Amino acid sequence: MTEFTISQAKAALKAKMISATDLTQAYLDRIAETDGKLHSYITVTPDVALKQAKEIDKKSDFSGILAGIPMNLKDVVCTAGIRTTACSKILENFVPPYNAHIYDRLLAAGSILLGKTNTDEFTMGSSSENSYFGVTHNPWNLDYVAGGSSGGPAASVSADQCVFSIGTDTGGSIRQPASLCSTVGLKVTYGRVPRYGCIPYASSFDTIGPFTKTVEDAALVLQAIAGKSEKDGTTPDIPVPDYSTFLKKDLKGVTLGVPKEYFAEGVDPEVSQSILDAIEVMKKLGAKIIDVSLPLTKYAIPTYYILVKSEGSTNMARYDGIKYGHTTDFAKELEEIYMKSRSEGFGDEVKRTIMLGTYALSAGYFDAFYLKAAKVRALIKKEFEDAFEKCDALITPTSPTPTFKIGEKSDDPMAMYMCDVMTTPINLAGVCGMSVPAGFSKLNLPIGMQIIAGQYKEGNLFHVGHAYEQATEWHKRKPKV
Amino acid sequence: MKLTKDEVEHIAKLARLTLTDDEIEKFGEQLSGILNKAKMLEEIDTTGVEPIAQITGLRNVTFADEIEPSDLAEKLLAQSPMPIQDHMIKVKNIF
C-alpha cells in the first residue's frame, strides 16, 4: 500500500479498506527498511504520526482534502516540539516553539507527519551533499545524488517512504531533485503559499511546494496549502481556484512555447531528446507548439547567485550564538561569540554565501553587483511576461543532465551552480513551474520535463502536466530499493 | 579580477566569520571565480530599468495592530544557550 497516490489512499480510507493507522505503520516500516540505504530522513516521528493517525481513525471522518495521508516535511519547515535543523550544525538541536503556517494548514487538512527530511544546509546546494548530516542517495542508483536542495523529500516520494512531501524552491530546489528522482515537483508562484515559520534562504525567491507521485496529487496538496495568510505579507489576496477543474485529458486550445535557449549547448542530448519526444506527445493531444526565444537565459545564473547570496547573507546574520542555536565554548567577549559560533556552526557553502553576499552588498560594490543584478531581474521578468503573451505554458528540460555521481561536483561551486541553469530563471521571474517524469537515460536514470506558466497560473501547469502524464507511463516506473 | 588575501579577510570580518588560512585561500579563489562570472552582466544595457525587489508587485501590506495574548516569551528565552537572569539573556563582556 506504500505505492498509493493521495487519491488512491483516500479512496481506500473512505471505503474502510484500510485505516489511517495501518497506512501510517506501513510507511514507518518502509522507512525502517529502506532509509539505511537512502538517508532521506533526518528525524522520523513515529509517536506523532501514530497519534495523529489514531485520532483520525477515531473520528472516522475522511472528508478533509488530505485526511489520513502520511507525509514528511523538508527539515526547514518549523514543527513545534519537533527538532528542525535546516541540516546545519548551528541548528543541530533546535526545537521550534511554534509551527510553520504550512504545517498547520496540512494538519487542518488531515495529513499525518512521518518525519523531517534531508536538505543541503539552509537549502544552499543542488545535491544535498551540503547537509551536515550527510548526503541522500538516489533511489534509482545509490551511487548518485538525489539532487538538491530537497534531496530528502524527492528520494522519499520516489522510494515510497511517504505519500507526498513538502519542499522549498529558491532556484530549483524542488524541481531539480524531482527530475533526478522521477517524481512530480511543483514550484509555486512567489507568495502563493505562506512561508511563515519556514527557515529562509533568500526571502524574495523562497517558495514552498509539494513533491508527489502524480500531477493530480500536486493539485490536491496545493489546494490545501495555497492562499493568503495574515502571517505572511507576501501572500496576495488572489483567490485560489479549484485546481481539479484543470485536470483534463487533452490539450485542445493550448499553446505551448519551446524556448530554444533551453536546448542549447551544455544540455545532455539524451535529455533534449526526451523533452522533444514529450513535445510530440503533447502535439498529438491537441497542443499548438510554437518557438519562442528567451535571450537573457544565459545571464540567469550570475543574476540569481548575486541576488540570492546577498539575501542569504543577510538572513544568516540572525545566527549569532546568542538567541538560539549553537554557541561556541571558546569565547571571552561578545564579538568572539559571533565570530566563533558562526565559524563553528556553518558549513562551506553557507560561508561562501555569507562572504559573497557581504561583498556584493558592501560599500563600493553594491551598484556594480547587487543593483545591477536587481535590474537584470526586472528584464528577465519582462521577457517571461512577453513570452506568456504568446503561449499558455513553456516546455523545457528541468535539469541539463540526469543525476550525477556523489562527489563529482562537490569541490567545484560553479559547476554545482550550473545545475540550476534551467530552473533559476523561473524564480527570478517569480512565475510557477513544475517538473514531471518524462523519460530515462540509457543508464536508467530519470529525466524530467519542466512546464512553466505565468504568475498564479498553476492551473495551466496541472492541465498540461496531467494530460501528458495520462498519455505516458513514465510516472508508473518505480526504483528497486 | 582576483580577491587579495586582505580583501578576503576584510569581507570575513564584516561577515563575522573567522576563517583559517586554508579557507581564506580556497574561498578567495572560488569567490573570485563567481564574481568574474557575474561581470558578464555588464554586457546588458540596464539604463532606465527599475531594480526589482518584490517580484509580484505587492506594496505596503499591513495587518491590524492588535494586542493578542502570547505564550511565546518564555519559550523564546528558553531557546538561548546563554544564562538567563531576571528574564534577560546574559551575554559576555562587550570589550
Coordinates of C-alpha atoms in Angstrom, one line a residue:
Chain A
M1 CA 0.0 0.0 0.0
T2 CA 3.0 2.3 0.2
E3 CA 2.7 2.8 -3.6
F4 CA -0.6 4.6 -3.1
T5 CA -1.1 8.1 -4.6
I6 CA -3.1 10.5 -2.5
S7 CA -6.3 9.9 -4.4
Q8 CA -5.8 6.1 -4.2
A9 CA -5.1 6.2 -0.4
K10 CA -8.1 8.5 0.1
A11 CA -10.4 6.1 -1.7
A12 CA -9.1 3.1 0.3
L13 CA -9.5 5.1 3.6
K14 CA -13.0 6.2 2.7
A15 CA -14.1 2.7 1.8
K16 CA -12.7 1.4 5.1
M17 CA -10.4 -1.0 3.2
I18 CA -7.5 0.3 5.4
S19 CA -7.2 2.5 8.5
A20 CA -5.0 5.6 8.7
T21 CA -3.1 3.7 11.4
D22 CA -2.4 0.8 9.1
L23 CA -1.3 3.1 6.4
T24 CA 1.0 5.1 8.7
Q25 CA 2.5 1.9 10.1
A26 CA 3.2 0.7 6.6
Y27 CA 5.2 3.8 5.8
L28 CA 7.1 3.7 9.1
D29 CA 8.0 0.1 8.3
R30 CA 9.1 1.1 4.8
I31 CA 11.3 3.9 6.2
A32 CA 12.9 1.5 8.7
E33 CA 13.6 -1.0 5.9
T34 CA 15.0 1.5 3.3
D35 CA 16.3 4.6 5.0
G36 CA 19.7 3.0 5.9
K37 CA 20.4 2.9 2.2
L38 CA 18.8 6.2 1.1
H39 CA 19.1 8.6 4.1
S40 CA 16.1 10.7 3.1
Y41 CA 15.0 11.3 6.7
I42 CA 16.8 13.3 9.4
T43 CA 14.1 12.7 12.0
V44 CA 11.4 10.1 12.0
T45 CA 8.4 10.9 14.2
P46 CA 6.5 7.6 14.8
D47 CA 4.9 8.7 18.0
V48 CA 3.5 11.9 16.5
A49 CA 2.4 10.0 13.3
L50 CA 0.6 7.2 15.1
K51 CA -1.1 9.6 17.5
Q52 CA -2.4 11.7 14.6
A53 CA -3.5 8.6 12.7
K54 CA -5.4 7.1 15.7
E55 CA -7.2 10.4 16.2
I56 CA -8.3 10.4 12.5
D57 CA -9.4 6.8 12.7
K58 CA -11.4 7.5 15.9
K59 CA -13.2 10.4 14.3
S60 CA -13.6 8.3 11.2
D61 CA -14.0 11.5 9.1
F62 CA -12.1 11.4 5.8
S63 CA -13.7 14.4 4.3
G64 CA -10.5 16.6 4.6
I65 CA -8.5 17.1 1.4
L66 CA -5.6 15.1 2.9
A67 CA -7.3 13.2 5.7
G68 CA -5.2 10.3 6.9
I69 CA -2.5 10.9 4.3
P70 CA 1.1 10.3 5.7
M71 CA 3.7 12.8 4.5
N72 CA 7.0 14.4 5.5
L73 CA 8.4 18.0 5.6
K74 CA 11.8 19.2 4.5
D75 CA 13.8 20.0 7.6
V76 CA 13.4 23.8 7.2
V77 CA 9.7 23.8 8.0
C78 CA 9.3 24.5 11.7
T79 CA 7.4 22.0 13.7
A80 CA 6.6 22.9 17.4
G81 CA 8.3 20.4 19.8
I82 CA 10.0 18.5 16.9
R83 CA 13.6 19.2 16.1
T84 CA 14.1 21.3 13.0
T85 CA 17.7 21.5 11.9
A86 CA 18.0 23.1 8.4
C87 CA 20.6 20.3 8.2
S88 CA 23.1 22.7 9.8
K89 CA 25.3 22.2 12.8
I90 CA 24.2 25.6 14.0
L91 CA 20.6 24.3 14.4
E92 CA 21.5 20.7 15.2
N93 CA 19.5 20.8 18.5
F94 CA 16.9 23.5 17.6
V95 CA 13.4 22.7 18.7
P96 CA 11.0 25.4 17.4
P97 CA 8.5 26.9 19.8
Y98 CA 5.8 27.2 17.0
N99 CA 4.6 25.6 13.8
A100 CA 5.1 26.9 10.3
H101 CA 1.8 28.1 8.9
I102 CA 2.0 25.5 6.2
Y103 CA 2.3 22.7 8.8
D104 CA -0.9 24.0 10.5
R105 CA -2.7 24.0 7.1
L106 CA -1.5 20.4 6.4
L107 CA -2.7 19.3 9.8
A108 CA -6.1 21.1 9.3
A109 CA -6.4 19.2 6.0
G110 CA -5.9 15.9 8.0
S111 CA -2.4 14.8 6.9
I112 CA 0.0 12.9 9.1
L113 CA 3.6 13.8 9.8
L114 CA 6.1 10.9 9.3
G115 CA 9.2 13.0 9.9
K116 CA 11.6 15.6 8.7
T117 CA 13.7 15.1 5.5
N118 CA 17.2 16.0 4.3
T119 CA 18.4 19.1 2.5
D120 CA 21.6 20.9 1.7
E121 CA 22.4 23.1 4.7
F122 CA 19.9 26.0 4.8
T123 CA 18.8 24.8 1.4
M124 CA 22.0 26.0 -0.2
G125 CA 23.0 23.4 -2.8
S126 CA 21.9 21.2 -5.7
S127 CA 22.8 17.7 -4.4
S128 CA 22.1 17.5 -0.7
E129 CA 25.8 16.9 -0.2
N130 CA 26.0 20.1 1.8
S131 CA 23.8 18.6 4.5
Y132 CA 25.6 18.5 7.9
F133 CA 24.0 15.0 8.3
G134 CA 25.3 13.6 5.0
V135 CA 24.0 13.1 1.5
T136 CA 20.7 11.5 0.4
H137 CA 21.2 8.7 -2.1
N138 CA 19.2 8.5 -5.3
P139 CA 16.7 5.6 -5.2
W140 CA 17.4 4.8 -8.8
N141 CA 21.1 4.2 -8.2
L142 CA 22.6 4.6 -4.8
D143 CA 26.0 5.9 -6.2
Y144 CA 24.2 9.0 -7.5
V145 CA 22.8 12.1 -5.8
A146 CA 19.1 12.6 -5.2
G147 CA 19.5 16.3 -6.2
G148 CA 19.0 19.3 -4.1
S149 CA 18.5 21.1 -2.1
S150 CA 15.3 19.0 -1.4
G151 CA 17.1 15.6 -1.9
G152 CA 15.3 14.0 1.1
P153 CA 11.8 14.9 0.0
A154 CA 12.4 13.8 -3.6
A155 CA 14.0 10.4 -2.6
S156 CA 11.3 9.7 0.0
V157 CA 8.5 10.2 -2.5
S158 CA 10.3 8.3 -5.3
A159 CA 11.0 5.3 -2.9
D160 CA 7.5 5.2 -1.4
Q161 CA 8.7 6.3 2.1
C162 CA 5.6 8.7 2.2
V163 CA 2.6 9.6 0.0
F164 CA 3.8 13.2 -0.5
S165 CA 6.4 15.6 0.8
I166 CA 6.8 19.3 1.2
G167 CA 10.0 21.0 0.0
T168 CA 11.2 24.5 -0.8
D169 CA 12.4 26.0 -4.0
T170 CA 14.6 29.1 -4.2
G171 CA 16.3 28.4 -7.5
G172 CA 15.2 24.8 -8.4
S173 CA 15.4 23.0 -5.1
I174 CA 12.0 21.2 -5.7
R175 CA 12.1 20.8 -9.5
Q176 CA 15.7 19.6 -9.9
P177 CA 15.5 16.8 -7.3
A178 CA 12.0 15.8 -8.6
S179 CA 13.6 15.5 -12.0
L180 CA 16.6 13.5 -10.8
C181 CA 14.3 11.1 -8.8
S182 CA 11.4 10.8 -11.2
T183 CA 8.6 12.5 -9.1
V184 CA 6.3 15.4 -9.7
G185 CA 7.7 18.6 -8.1
L186 CA 5.8 21.9 -8.0
K187 CA 7.4 25.3 -7.6
V188 CA 4.5 27.7 -7.0
T189 CA 4.3 31.4 -7.9
Y190 CA 6.2 33.5 -5.3
G191 CA 3.7 34.2 -2.5
R192 CA 1.1 31.6 -3.4
V193 CA 1.9 29.5 -0.3
P194 CA 2.7 31.3 3.0
R195 CA 6.3 31.0 4.3
Y196 CA 5.7 31.9 7.9
G197 CA 7.8 29.5 10.1
C198 CA 9.9 28.3 7.2
I199 CA 13.6 28.9 7.8
P200 CA 14.6 31.3 5.0
Y201 CA 17.4 31.3 2.5
A202 CA 16.6 34.2 0.1
S203 CA 13.4 35.9 1.0
S204 CA 12.4 37.4 -2.3
F205 CA 12.8 34.0 -4.0
D206 CA 11.8 31.3 -1.5
T207 CA 8.7 29.3 -2.2
I208 CA 7.1 26.1 -0.6
G209 CA 5.6 23.3 -2.6
P210 CA 4.8 19.6 -2.9
F211 CA 6.6 16.5 -4.2
T212 CA 4.0 14.0 -5.3
K213 CA 3.6 10.8 -7.4
T214 CA 1.1 12.3 -9.8
V215 CA 0.1 15.7 -11.1
E216 CA -3.4 15.2 -9.6
D217 CA -1.8 14.8 -6.2
A218 CA 0.2 18.0 -6.6
A219 CA -3.1 19.8 -7.3
L220 CA -4.7 18.3 -4.2
V221 CA -1.8 19.4 -1.9
L222 CA -1.7 22.9 -3.4
Q223 CA -5.4 23.2 -2.8
A224 CA -4.8 22.5 0.9
I225 CA -1.8 24.9 1.4
A226 CA -2.3 27.9 -1.0
G227 CA -3.8 31.2 -0.3
K228 CA -3.4 34.5 1.6
S229 CA -2.1 34.4 5.2
E230 CA -2.2 37.2 7.8
K231 CA 1.2 35.8 8.9
D232 CA 3.0 36.4 5.6
G233 CA 2.7 39.8 4.0
T234 CA 4.0 38.5 0.6
T235 CA 0.8 36.4 0.1
P236 CA -1.6 38.3 -2.2
D237 CA -5.4 38.5 -1.9
I238 CA -5.9 36.5 -5.1
P239 CA -8.5 33.7 -4.9
V240 CA -7.3 30.1 -5.1
P241 CA -9.1 28.3 -7.9
D242 CA -10.5 24.8 -7.8
Y243 CA -7.4 23.1 -9.3
S244 CA -9.3 19.8 -10.0
T245 CA -11.1 21.6 -12.8
F246 CA -7.8 21.9 -14.7
L247 CA -7.2 18.1 -14.9
K248 CA -8.2 17.4 -18.5
K249 CA -7.1 14.6 -20.8
D250 CA -6.4 16.6 -23.9
L251 CA -4.6 19.8 -24.8
K252 CA -7.0 21.3 -27.4
G253 CA -6.8 25.0 -27.5
V254 CA -3.5 25.1 -25.5
T255 CA -0.4 26.8 -27.0
L256 CA 3.0 25.6 -25.7
G257 CA 6.2 27.6 -26.3
V258 CA 9.5 26.0 -26.7
P259 CA 12.4 28.3 -25.8
K260 CA 15.4 27.4 -28.0
E261 CA 17.9 28.6 -25.3
Y262 CA 16.9 25.6 -23.1
F263 CA 18.0 23.1 -25.8
A264 CA 21.4 24.7 -26.5
E265 CA 25.0 23.5 -25.9
G266 CA 25.6 22.0 -22.5
V267 CA 22.3 20.1 -22.4
D268 CA 22.7 16.3 -22.5
P269 CA 21.4 15.1 -25.9
E270 CA 19.5 12.3 -24.1
V271 CA 17.7 14.9 -22.0
S272 CA 16.9 17.2 -25.0
Q273 CA 15.6 14.2 -27.0
S274 CA 13.3 13.0 -24.2
I275 CA 11.8 16.5 -24.0
L276 CA 11.4 16.8 -27.8
D277 CA 9.6 13.4 -27.7
A278 CA 7.4 14.7 -24.9
I279 CA 6.5 17.7 -27.1
E280 CA 5.4 15.3 -29.9
V281 CA 3.1 13.6 -27.4
M282 CA 1.6 16.9 -26.4
K283 CA 1.1 17.9 -30.0
K284 CA -0.9 14.7 -30.6
L285 CA -3.0 15.6 -27.5
G286 CA -4.0 18.8 -29.5
A287 CA -1.5 21.4 -28.3
K288 CA -0.2 24.0 -30.7
I289 CA 3.6 24.2 -30.5
I290 CA 5.4 27.5 -31.1
D291 CA 9.1 28.5 -31.0
V292 CA 9.9 31.3 -28.5
S293 CA 13.2 32.9 -27.5
L294 CA 14.4 34.0 -24.1
P295 CA 17.8 35.5 -24.9
L296 CA 18.5 36.6 -21.3
T297 CA 18.6 32.9 -20.2
K298 CA 22.4 32.8 -20.2
Y299 CA 22.5 35.7 -17.7
A300 CA 20.2 34.0 -15.2
I301 CA 22.9 32.1 -13.2
P302 CA 25.1 35.2 -12.4
T303 CA 22.0 37.3 -11.7
Y304 CA 20.5 34.7 -9.5
Y305 CA 23.6 34.0 -7.5
I306 CA 24.4 37.6 -6.8
L307 CA 20.9 38.3 -5.6
V308 CA 20.3 35.1 -3.7
K309 CA 23.7 35.1 -1.9
S310 CA 23.1 38.8 -0.9
E311 CA 19.7 37.9 0.6
G312 CA 21.2 34.8 2.1
S313 CA 24.0 36.6 3.8
T314 CA 21.5 39.0 5.5
N315 CA 19.3 36.1 6.5
M316 CA 22.2 34.2 8.0
A317 CA 23.1 37.3 10.1
R318 CA 20.4 36.2 12.7
Y319 CA 22.6 33.3 13.8
D320 CA 24.7 34.9 16.4
G321 CA 25.3 32.2 19.0
I322 CA 23.1 34.1 21.5
K323 CA 19.4 33.9 20.7
Y324 CA 19.2 30.3 19.8
G325 CA 21.3 27.5 18.1
H326 CA 24.9 26.5 18.5
T327 CA 27.2 28.7 20.6
T328 CA 31.0 28.4 21.0
D329 CA 32.7 27.2 24.1
F330 CA 35.7 29.3 23.4
A331 CA 34.7 33.0 23.6
K332 CA 35.8 35.5 26.2
E333 CA 33.9 38.5 24.8
L334 CA 30.9 39.3 22.7
E335 CA 32.4 39.7 19.2
E336 CA 34.2 36.4 19.7
I337 CA 30.8 34.7 20.4
Y338 CA 29.6 35.8 16.9
M339 CA 32.8 35.0 15.1
K340 CA 33.4 31.6 16.6
S341 CA 29.9 30.4 16.9
R342 CA 29.2 31.1 13.2
S343 CA 32.5 29.7 12.0
E344 CA 32.0 26.5 14.0
G345 CA 28.3 26.2 13.1
F346 CA 28.2 26.9 9.3
G347 CA 29.4 24.6 6.5
D348 CA 31.4 25.7 3.5
E349 CA 28.5 26.6 1.1
V350 CA 26.9 28.8 3.8
K351 CA 30.2 30.5 4.4
R352 CA 30.5 31.1 0.7
T353 CA 27.0 32.6 0.7
I354 CA 27.8 34.9 3.5
M355 CA 31.1 36.0 2.0
L356 CA 29.8 36.6 -1.5
G357 CA 26.6 38.3 -0.3
T358 CA 28.6 40.5 2.1
Y359 CA 30.9 41.5 -0.7
A360 CA 28.1 42.2 -3.2
L361 CA 26.3 44.4 -0.7
S362 CA 29.3 46.3 0.7
A363 CA 30.0 49.9 0.0
G364 CA 31.7 50.4 -3.4
Y365 CA 30.4 47.1 -4.9
F366 CA 26.6 47.4 -4.2
D367 CA 25.9 49.2 -7.5
A368 CA 28.1 47.0 -9.7
F369 CA 26.8 43.7 -8.4
Y370 CA 23.6 43.8 -6.3
L371 CA 21.8 46.7 -8.0
K372 CA 22.9 45.6 -11.5
A373 CA 21.5 42.1 -10.9
A374 CA 18.2 43.5 -9.5
K375 CA 17.8 45.5 -12.7
V376 CA 18.6 42.4 -14.9
R377 CA 16.0 40.6 -12.8
A378 CA 13.4 43.2 -14.0
L379 CA 14.4 42.5 -17.6
I380 CA 14.2 38.7 -17.1
K381 CA 10.7 39.1 -15.6
K382 CA 9.6 41.2 -18.6
E383 CA 11.0 38.6 -21.0
F384 CA 8.8 35.9 -19.4
E385 CA 5.8 38.2 -19.5
D386 CA 6.3 38.8 -23.2
A387 CA 6.6 35.0 -23.8
F388 CA 3.3 34.4 -22.0
E389 CA 1.5 36.8 -24.3
K390 CA 2.0 34.2 -27.0
C391 CA 1.6 30.9 -25.1
D392 CA -0.1 29.2 -22.1
A393 CA 3.0 27.5 -20.9
L394 CA 6.6 26.9 -21.8
I395 CA 8.2 23.4 -22.1
T396 CA 11.9 22.8 -21.2
P397 CA 14.1 20.2 -19.6
T398 CA 14.2 20.6 -15.8
S399 CA 17.9 19.8 -15.4
P400 CA 20.6 19.9 -18.1
T401 CA 21.7 16.3 -17.2
P402 CA 20.3 13.3 -15.4
T403 CA 21.6 12.8 -11.8
F404 CA 25.4 12.8 -11.3
K405 CA 27.7 10.8 -9.0
I406 CA 28.1 11.6 -5.4
G407 CA 31.3 13.7 -5.1
E408 CA 31.5 14.5 -8.8
K409 CA 30.9 18.3 -8.3
S410 CA 31.2 18.8 -4.6
D411 CA 34.5 20.7 -4.8
D412 CA 33.5 23.0 -7.6
P413 CA 30.9 25.5 -6.6
M414 CA 30.5 27.0 -10.2
A415 CA 29.8 23.5 -11.7
M416 CA 27.2 22.9 -8.9
Y417 CA 25.6 26.3 -9.6
M418 CA 25.3 25.4 -13.3
C419 CA 22.9 22.5 -12.3
D420 CA 20.3 25.2 -11.8
V421 CA 20.7 26.9 -15.2
M422 CA 17.1 25.9 -16.3
T423 CA 15.3 26.4 -13.0
T424 CA 16.7 29.8 -11.6
P425 CA 15.1 31.9 -14.4
I426 CA 11.7 30.9 -13.1
N427 CA 12.4 32.1 -9.6
L428 CA 13.9 35.3 -11.0
A429 CA 10.7 36.0 -12.8
G430 CA 8.5 34.9 -9.8
V431 CA 6.4 32.6 -12.1
C432 CA 5.5 29.0 -11.4
G433 CA 7.0 25.7 -12.8
M434 CA 6.6 22.0 -12.3
S435 CA 8.8 19.0 -13.2
V436 CA 7.1 15.8 -14.3
P437 CA 8.7 12.5 -15.2
A438 CA 9.5 12.4 -18.9
G439 CA 11.9 9.5 -19.6
F440 CA 15.0 7.7 -18.6
S441 CA 18.6 7.8 -19.8
K442 CA 20.5 4.7 -21.2
L443 CA 21.8 4.2 -17.6
N444 CA 18.2 4.1 -16.4
L445 CA 18.4 7.5 -14.7
P446 CA 15.3 9.7 -14.6
I447 CA 14.7 12.7 -16.9
G448 CA 12.3 15.4 -16.0
M449 CA 10.3 17.9 -18.1
Q450 CA 9.7 21.4 -16.8
I451 CA 6.4 23.1 -17.5
I452 CA 6.5 26.9 -16.8
A453 CA 3.5 29.2 -16.6
G454 CA 2.9 32.8 -15.6
Q455 CA 2.3 34.2 -12.1
Y456 CA -0.7 32.5 -10.4
K457 CA -1.2 30.2 -13.4
E458 CA -0.6 26.9 -11.5
G459 CA -3.8 25.6 -13.2
N460 CA -2.0 25.7 -16.6
L461 CA 0.8 23.5 -15.1
F462 CA -1.7 21.0 -13.9
H463 CA -3.6 20.9 -17.2
V464 CA -0.5 20.3 -19.3
G465 CA 1.2 18.0 -16.8
H466 CA -1.9 15.9 -16.2
A467 CA -2.7 15.4 -19.9
Y468 CA 0.9 14.5 -20.6
E469 CA 1.0 12.1 -17.7
Q470 CA -2.2 10.3 -18.7
A471 CA -0.7 9.8 -22.2
T472 CA 2.6 8.3 -20.9
E473 CA 3.8 5.6 -18.5
W474 CA 7.0 7.2 -17.0
H475 CA 5.4 8.1 -13.7
K476 CA 4.5 4.4 -13.1
R477 CA 8.1 3.2 -13.1
K478 CA 9.5 2.6 -9.6
P479 CA 13.0 2.2 -8.4
K480 CA 14.1 -1.0 -6.7
V481 CA 15.4 -0.1 -3.3
Chain B
M1 CA 40.0 40.2 -11.0
K2 CA 41.2 38.2 -8.1
L3 CA 40.4 39.0 -4.5
T4 CA 43.5 39.5 -2.4
K5 CA 44.1 37.9 1.0
D6 CA 43.5 41.2 2.7
E7 CA 40.2 41.6 0.9
V8 CA 39.0 38.1 1.8
E9 CA 40.0 38.8 5.4
H10 CA 38.1 42.1 5.4
I11 CA 34.9 40.5 4.0
A12 CA 35.2 37.8 6.6
K13 CA 35.4 40.3 9.4
L14 CA 32.4 42.3 8.0
A15 CA 30.5 38.9 7.9
R16 CA 31.6 38.0 11.4
L17 CA 33.4 34.8 10.3
T18 CA 36.8 33.5 11.4
L19 CA 38.5 31.8 8.6
T20 CA 41.5 29.5 8.6
D21 CA 44.4 30.3 6.2
D22 CA 43.3 27.3 4.0
E23 CA 39.7 28.7 3.9
I24 CA 41.0 32.2 3.0
E25 CA 42.8 30.8 0.0
K26 CA 40.0 28.4 -1.1
F27 CA 37.2 31.0 -0.7
G28 CA 39.3 33.7 -2.2
E29 CA 39.7 31.6 -5.4
Q30 CA 36.1 30.4 -5.5
L31 CA 34.6 33.9 -4.8
S32 CA 36.9 35.4 -7.5
G33 CA 35.6 32.9 -10.0
I34 CA 32.0 33.6 -9.2
L35 CA 32.5 37.4 -9.3
N36 CA 34.2 37.1 -12.6
K37 CA 31.2 35.2 -14.0
A38 CA 29.0 38.0 -12.6
K39 CA 30.9 40.6 -14.7
M40 CA 29.1 39.3 -17.7
L41 CA 26.1 41.3 -16.5
E42 CA 27.9 44.4 -17.7
E43 CA 27.0 43.3 -21.3
I44 CA 23.4 44.1 -20.6
D45 CA 22.1 47.7 -21.0
T46 CA 20.0 48.5 -17.9
T47 CA 19.7 52.2 -18.5
G48 CA 16.4 53.4 -17.1
V49 CA 15.5 50.0 -15.7
E50 CA 13.9 50.0 -12.2
P51 CA 15.5 47.3 -10.0
I52 CA 13.2 44.6 -8.6
A53 CA 12.9 43.6 -5.0
Q54 CA 9.2 42.4 -4.9
I55 CA 8.5 40.2 -7.8
T56 CA 4.7 40.1 -7.7
G57 CA 4.3 43.9 -7.3
L58 CA 2.8 44.0 -3.8
R59 CA 3.3 47.2 -1.9
N60 CA 2.7 48.3 1.7
V61 CA 1.0 45.2 3.0
T62 CA -0.2 45.8 6.6
F63 CA -2.2 43.9 9.2
A64 CA -4.3 45.2 12.1
D65 CA -2.1 46.3 15.0
E66 CA -3.9 44.5 17.8
I67 CA -2.7 43.2 21.1
E68 CA -3.1 39.4 21.4
P69 CA -2.2 37.1 24.2
S70 CA 1.0 35.2 23.5
D71 CA 2.8 32.5 25.5
L72 CA 5.9 32.7 23.4
A73 CA 8.2 34.9 25.6
E74 CA 9.3 32.2 28.0
K75 CA 9.7 29.7 25.1
L76 CA 11.8 32.1 23.2
L77 CA 14.0 32.9 26.1
A78 CA 14.4 29.2 26.8
Q79 CA 16.0 28.8 23.3
S80 CA 19.1 30.8 24.3
P81 CA 22.3 28.9 25.0
M82 CA 23.3 31.8 27.3
P83 CA 22.4 32.1 31.0
I84 CA 19.1 33.8 31.8
Q85 CA 18.9 36.3 34.5
D86 CA 15.9 38.4 35.5
H87 CA 14.1 37.5 32.3
M88 CA 17.0 38.6 30.2
I89 CA 19.8 36.8 28.3
K90 CA 23.1 37.4 29.9
V91 CA 25.9 37.9 27.3
K92 CA 29.7 38.1 27.7
N93 CA 31.6 41.3 28.1
I94 CA 31.4 43.6 25.1
F95 CA 35.0 44.7 25.4

